Short mmCIF file of C-alpha atoms in Angstrom, two decimals:
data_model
loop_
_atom_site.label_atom_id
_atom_site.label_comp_id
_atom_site.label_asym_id
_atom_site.label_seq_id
_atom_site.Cartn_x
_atom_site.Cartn_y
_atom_site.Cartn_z
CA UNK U 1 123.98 15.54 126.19
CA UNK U 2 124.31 19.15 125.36
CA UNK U 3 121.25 21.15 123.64
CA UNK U 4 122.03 23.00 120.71
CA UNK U 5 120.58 26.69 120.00
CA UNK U 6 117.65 24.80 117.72
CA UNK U 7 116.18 22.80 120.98
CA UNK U 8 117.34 24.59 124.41
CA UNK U 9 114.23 26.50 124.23
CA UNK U 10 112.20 23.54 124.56
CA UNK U 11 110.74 23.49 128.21
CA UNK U 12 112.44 20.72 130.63
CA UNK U 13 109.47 20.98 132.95
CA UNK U 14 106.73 19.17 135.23
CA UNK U 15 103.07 19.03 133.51
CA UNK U 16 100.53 19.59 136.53
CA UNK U 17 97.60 19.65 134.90
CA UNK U 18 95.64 18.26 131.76
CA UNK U 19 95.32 21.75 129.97
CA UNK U 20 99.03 22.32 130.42
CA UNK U 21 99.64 18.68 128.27
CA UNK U 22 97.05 19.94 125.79
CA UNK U 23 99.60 23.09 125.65
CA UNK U 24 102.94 21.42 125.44
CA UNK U 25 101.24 18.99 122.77
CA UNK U 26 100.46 21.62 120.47
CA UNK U 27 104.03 23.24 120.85
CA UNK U 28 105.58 19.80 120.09
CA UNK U 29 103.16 20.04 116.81
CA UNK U 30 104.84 23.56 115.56
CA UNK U 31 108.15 21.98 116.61
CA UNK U 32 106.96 19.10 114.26
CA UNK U 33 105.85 21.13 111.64
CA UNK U 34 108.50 23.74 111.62
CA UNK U 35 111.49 20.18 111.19
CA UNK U 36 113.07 21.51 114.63
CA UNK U 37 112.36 17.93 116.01
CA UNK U 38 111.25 14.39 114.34
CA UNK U 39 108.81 12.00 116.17
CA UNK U 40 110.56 8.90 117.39
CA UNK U 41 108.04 7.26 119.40
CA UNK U 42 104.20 7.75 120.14
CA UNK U 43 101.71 6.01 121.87
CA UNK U 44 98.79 7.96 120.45
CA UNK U 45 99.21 10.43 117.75
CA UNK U 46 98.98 13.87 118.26
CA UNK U 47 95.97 14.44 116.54
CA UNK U 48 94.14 11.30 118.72
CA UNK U 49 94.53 12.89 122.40
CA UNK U 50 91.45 14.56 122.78
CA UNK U 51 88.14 13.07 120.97
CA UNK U 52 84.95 15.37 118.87
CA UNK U 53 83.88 15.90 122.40
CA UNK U 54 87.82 16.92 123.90
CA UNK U 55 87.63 14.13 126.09
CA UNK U 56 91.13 12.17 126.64
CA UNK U 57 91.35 9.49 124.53
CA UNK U 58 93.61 7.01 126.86
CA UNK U 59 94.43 7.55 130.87
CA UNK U 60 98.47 7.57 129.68
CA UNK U 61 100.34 9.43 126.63
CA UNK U 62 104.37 9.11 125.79
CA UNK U 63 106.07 11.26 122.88
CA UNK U 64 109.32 11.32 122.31
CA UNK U 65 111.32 12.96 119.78
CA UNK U 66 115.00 14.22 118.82
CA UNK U 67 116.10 17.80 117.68
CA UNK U 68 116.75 17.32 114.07
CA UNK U 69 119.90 19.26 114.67
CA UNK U 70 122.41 17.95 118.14
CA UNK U 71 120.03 14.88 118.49
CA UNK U 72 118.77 15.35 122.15
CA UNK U 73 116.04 13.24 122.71
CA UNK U 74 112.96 14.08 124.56
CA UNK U 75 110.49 12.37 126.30
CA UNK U 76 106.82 13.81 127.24
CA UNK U 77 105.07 11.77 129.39
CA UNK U 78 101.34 12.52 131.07
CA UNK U 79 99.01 10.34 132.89
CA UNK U 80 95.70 11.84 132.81
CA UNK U 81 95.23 11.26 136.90
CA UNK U 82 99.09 11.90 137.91
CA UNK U 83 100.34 14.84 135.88
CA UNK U 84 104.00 14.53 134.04
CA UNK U 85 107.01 15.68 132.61
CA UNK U 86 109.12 16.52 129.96
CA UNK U 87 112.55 15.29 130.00
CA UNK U 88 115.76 14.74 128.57
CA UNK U 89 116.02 11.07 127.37
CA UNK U 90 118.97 9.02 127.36
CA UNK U 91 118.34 7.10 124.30
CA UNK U 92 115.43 6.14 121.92
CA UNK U 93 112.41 4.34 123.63
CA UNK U 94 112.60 0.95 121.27
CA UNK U 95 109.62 -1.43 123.18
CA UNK U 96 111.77 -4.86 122.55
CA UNK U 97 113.47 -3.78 125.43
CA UNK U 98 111.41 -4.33 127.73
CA UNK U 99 110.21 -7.97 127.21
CA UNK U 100 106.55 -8.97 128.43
CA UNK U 101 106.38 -9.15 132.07
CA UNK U 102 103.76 -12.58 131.15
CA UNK U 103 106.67 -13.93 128.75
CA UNK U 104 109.33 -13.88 132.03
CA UNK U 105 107.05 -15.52 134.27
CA UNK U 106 106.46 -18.16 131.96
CA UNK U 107 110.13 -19.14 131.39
CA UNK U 108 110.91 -19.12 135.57
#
């Protein structure tokens, strides 16, 4: 998918380190605010990463969102250990597609 003038600014880029997540989180906030993009899926909200004390709150983080304008989606991914990324998504994360691994191995 092509990017549109609204989103081709946002960074397509490897996250190394903890403080650079913290960074691209709050950018993704003004991108929020400002309507450029719209949340589509979250596993902790944006407000929730960091505790009173700025300690992570979880080990793994996913965001994704769309450009309000051509529709690219995003995905931001960080594992508190591993680093991440920020990529271009093919479609909306929707978790029914990806049944429980438990469920399958009950129906063999």
């Amino acid at each position: 998918m092509s990017r549109c003038e609204q989103c081709e600014n946002i960074m397509v880029r490897e996250i190394r380190s903890p403080q650079e997540y913290l960074l691209c989180a709050n950018s993704l906030v003004g991108l929020l605010i400002s309507g450029d993009v719209e949340m589509t899926y979250s596993t902790c909200p944006l407000g929730r990463i960091v505790d009173e004390d700025m300690k992570f709150t979880m080990g793994k983080y996913f965001h994704q969102f769309r450009c309000t304008k051509c529709g690219t989606i995003y995905g931001m991914l960080f594992n508190t250990q591993r680093g991440g990324e920020i990529r271009i998504n093919e479609k909306v994360f929707d978790p029914a597609d990806y049944p429980d691994k438990k469920d399958e191995g009950e129906n063999a």
